[in-house]
Amino acid sequence: MLYKDLVRVYEAIESTSSRLEMTEILAGLFRSSDCAHIRRIVYLTQGTLVPEFYPEKLGLADKLYLRTLAMAAGTKESEVRQLWAKEGDPGTVTERMFQSKRQTTLFSRPLTLDRVYDSLLKIARSEGSGSQELKMRLLADLLHDATPVEARYLARIATGRMRLGVATQTVLDSLAQAFATKADKPVVERAFNVTSDLGMVGEVLCNEGLEGLDRLHVTVGNPLRAMLAERLPSPEEILERMGGRAMFEYKYDGLRVQAHIDGERIKLYSRRLEDLTGGFPDVVESLRKAFRGKSAIVEGECVPVDINTGELLPFQEVSHRRGRKHDITAAMEEYPVRVHLFDCLYLDGEDLTELPLPDRRTALTRCIEVSEEVRFSEARVLDDVEDVERFFTEALTAGCEGLMAKSINDDSAYRAGARGYQWIKYKREYRSEMTDTVDLVVVGAFHGRGKRGGLYGALLMATYNSETDRFETACKLGSGFDDATLAALPEMLDRYRLPQRHPRVDSRMSADVWFEPAAVLEVLGAELSLSPIHTCAFGKIREDAGLAIRFPRFTGAFRDDKMPRDATTTQELLSMYEKQRKK
Ligand code: ATP
């Protein structure tokens, strides 16, 4: 397959903002492609080369890319830098460069999909001494043989800015449409949720159809997408939803961890499926000691503990450990952690995800011997509102955020990747007005004035509308930043900067700077109100207004464990507003 055929599809996708049309275009591409190529097409279209949980990451540093481009185009770095400052997007810069500079095409070979993929993978994998030169050479070779439009997309993928706006859900729809029917999407989605590998799902579907997908099972080493919870404001409503009785557990404020145990080999994955193993050798060791069996997948919350008092500490204390390659020993002493396990998804060759929760919990207690560092989540089966309230207070006193209620009915299987009422969170903050934090996505910024001159004065924050797959603004956020964070923001956000509003952002405000929806910040507001200038849930309560968060403050937590689609949804904010009004 020629790379130009893929690029033609990218251009078509970029020229539409209709999700339906995108789905059609992608489905057409999948249908006309050889099954052997589907996996690579899926990854590349999402701006990656491998599933999320693999270590290889593209994203050449801008400086290195700039040097590569100057070398490949036979021009001065200063010239590239100037154009880059003007255009703001390496893709456009590269395309322009090649439109004007290309002198000879005599020796160029048309790029194939395989060559592009193989070279990019080598780039992502090369490390250590001489790797910079190798990366530059490999990329320059590709650019040499690329047409200007191909070069645009090579630049974007190499620098980690593919941004076609094709969400995972769209790829799932397109795959179902291409190789089965629209109605078969749930089967395709299930396969993705248990394997977290969209490329593999595409390839199996193309080769073997839906029956092939049925054969994809939970495997140790392949993280499952996490089961998520809905929220409700009172024990009455929770018990009613659960059929009068449920298992209530402490809701720990930590880092969710999915541990894959295969004999002596243990891997830890985050809720975002990042490999956390390197940052938590102590957890690996204590799990190894606690586990009684051959292989398993267990889930739990990793919480920092104050070694002096034995009290649980806030989540921020463990977030330091993530991705930290050095000083792990120091970090382990500074922030020792404990894991509270709450689920078992696989044990000794058996997929347990279809079993009801009580059976999974039994399996968990069977295969783990508790210790100081590995425990189970505090859990109690309750059917009485007052008992729940008492347990809730107990959880708060223990330093937890509240309770998780979990269904124990026959259909309480582990629903990978799904947010539903099988799990319901009940947090302290529901008791007062808008004291619950929300996680919002940065979509734009406004230049600062006065003391903040030269910096950002405020950020434009959005919720994620899970029905339309778009981002809707809910507030301008300017409070709660300390000086160091304020000074660091421009650089931190620079990699997401866009020349204009992102196609999936709905805004009635015109920001000074636009960003790709990527960074997620935790925000605490005083109340929710109607506003004609914000687009969150626009028209849902009153025809001419959306929802806005009043007096928002940044809590100091960058939720980099969350993808933009994991941010607080428009639907959640709407239900928070409705509950507040009822009071
Ligand atoms: P979400 O994960 O629902 O998108 P979030 O990351 O803001 O949102 P919460 O909504 O506060 O987290 O609650 C869900 C999270 O609570 C889980 O992902 C898990 O990390 C954590 N958690 C703590 N204790 C438990 C428990 N006993 N059972 C399940 N999850 C728990």
mmCIF file of N, CA and C in Angstrom, residues 23 59 247 311 418 431 512 567:
data_model
loop_
_atom_site.group_PDB
_atom_site.id
_atom_site.type_symbol
_atom_site.label_atom_id
_atom_site.label_comp_id
_atom_site.label_asym_id
_atom_site.label_seq_id
_atom_site.Cartn_x
_atom_site.Cartn_y
_atom_site.Cartn_z
ATOM 1 N N THR A 23 -16.629 8.520 9.685
ATOM 2 C CA THR A 23 -16.813 7.078 9.829
ATOM 3 C C THR A 23 -16.893 6.410 8.462
ATOM 4 N N GLY A 59 7.042 11.221 19.128
ATOM 5 C CA GLY A 59 6.998 12.559 19.711
ATOM 6 C C GLY A 59 8.412 13.087 19.822
ATOM 7 N N MET A 247 -22.743 -3.939 47.715
ATOM 8 C CA MET A 247 -21.479 -3.980 48.454
ATOM 9 C C MET A 247 -20.921 -2.555 48.457
ATOM 10 N N GLU A 311 -1.443 7.045 58.622
ATOM 11 C CA GLU A 311 -2.630 7.579 57.951
ATOM 12 C C GLU A 311 -2.465 7.604 56.441
ATOM 13 N N ALA A 418 -16.500 0.380 30.539
ATOM 14 C CA ALA A 418 -17.844 0.968 30.589
ATOM 15 C C ALA A 418 -18.072 1.749 31.866
ATOM 16 N N ARG A 431 -22.565 16.657 49.538
ATOM 17 C CA ARG A 431 -23.405 17.173 50.610
ATOM 18 C C ARG A 431 -23.539 18.692 50.590
ATOM 19 N N ASP A 512 -7.411 33.892 22.847
ATOM 20 C CA ASP A 512 -6.219 34.442 22.192
ATOM 21 C C ASP A 512 -5.362 33.319 21.624
ATOM 22 N N ALA A 567 -12.436 13.450 31.105
ATOM 23 C CA ALA A 567 -12.747 14.639 31.903
ATOM 24 C C ALA A 567 -14.215 14.593 32.312
#
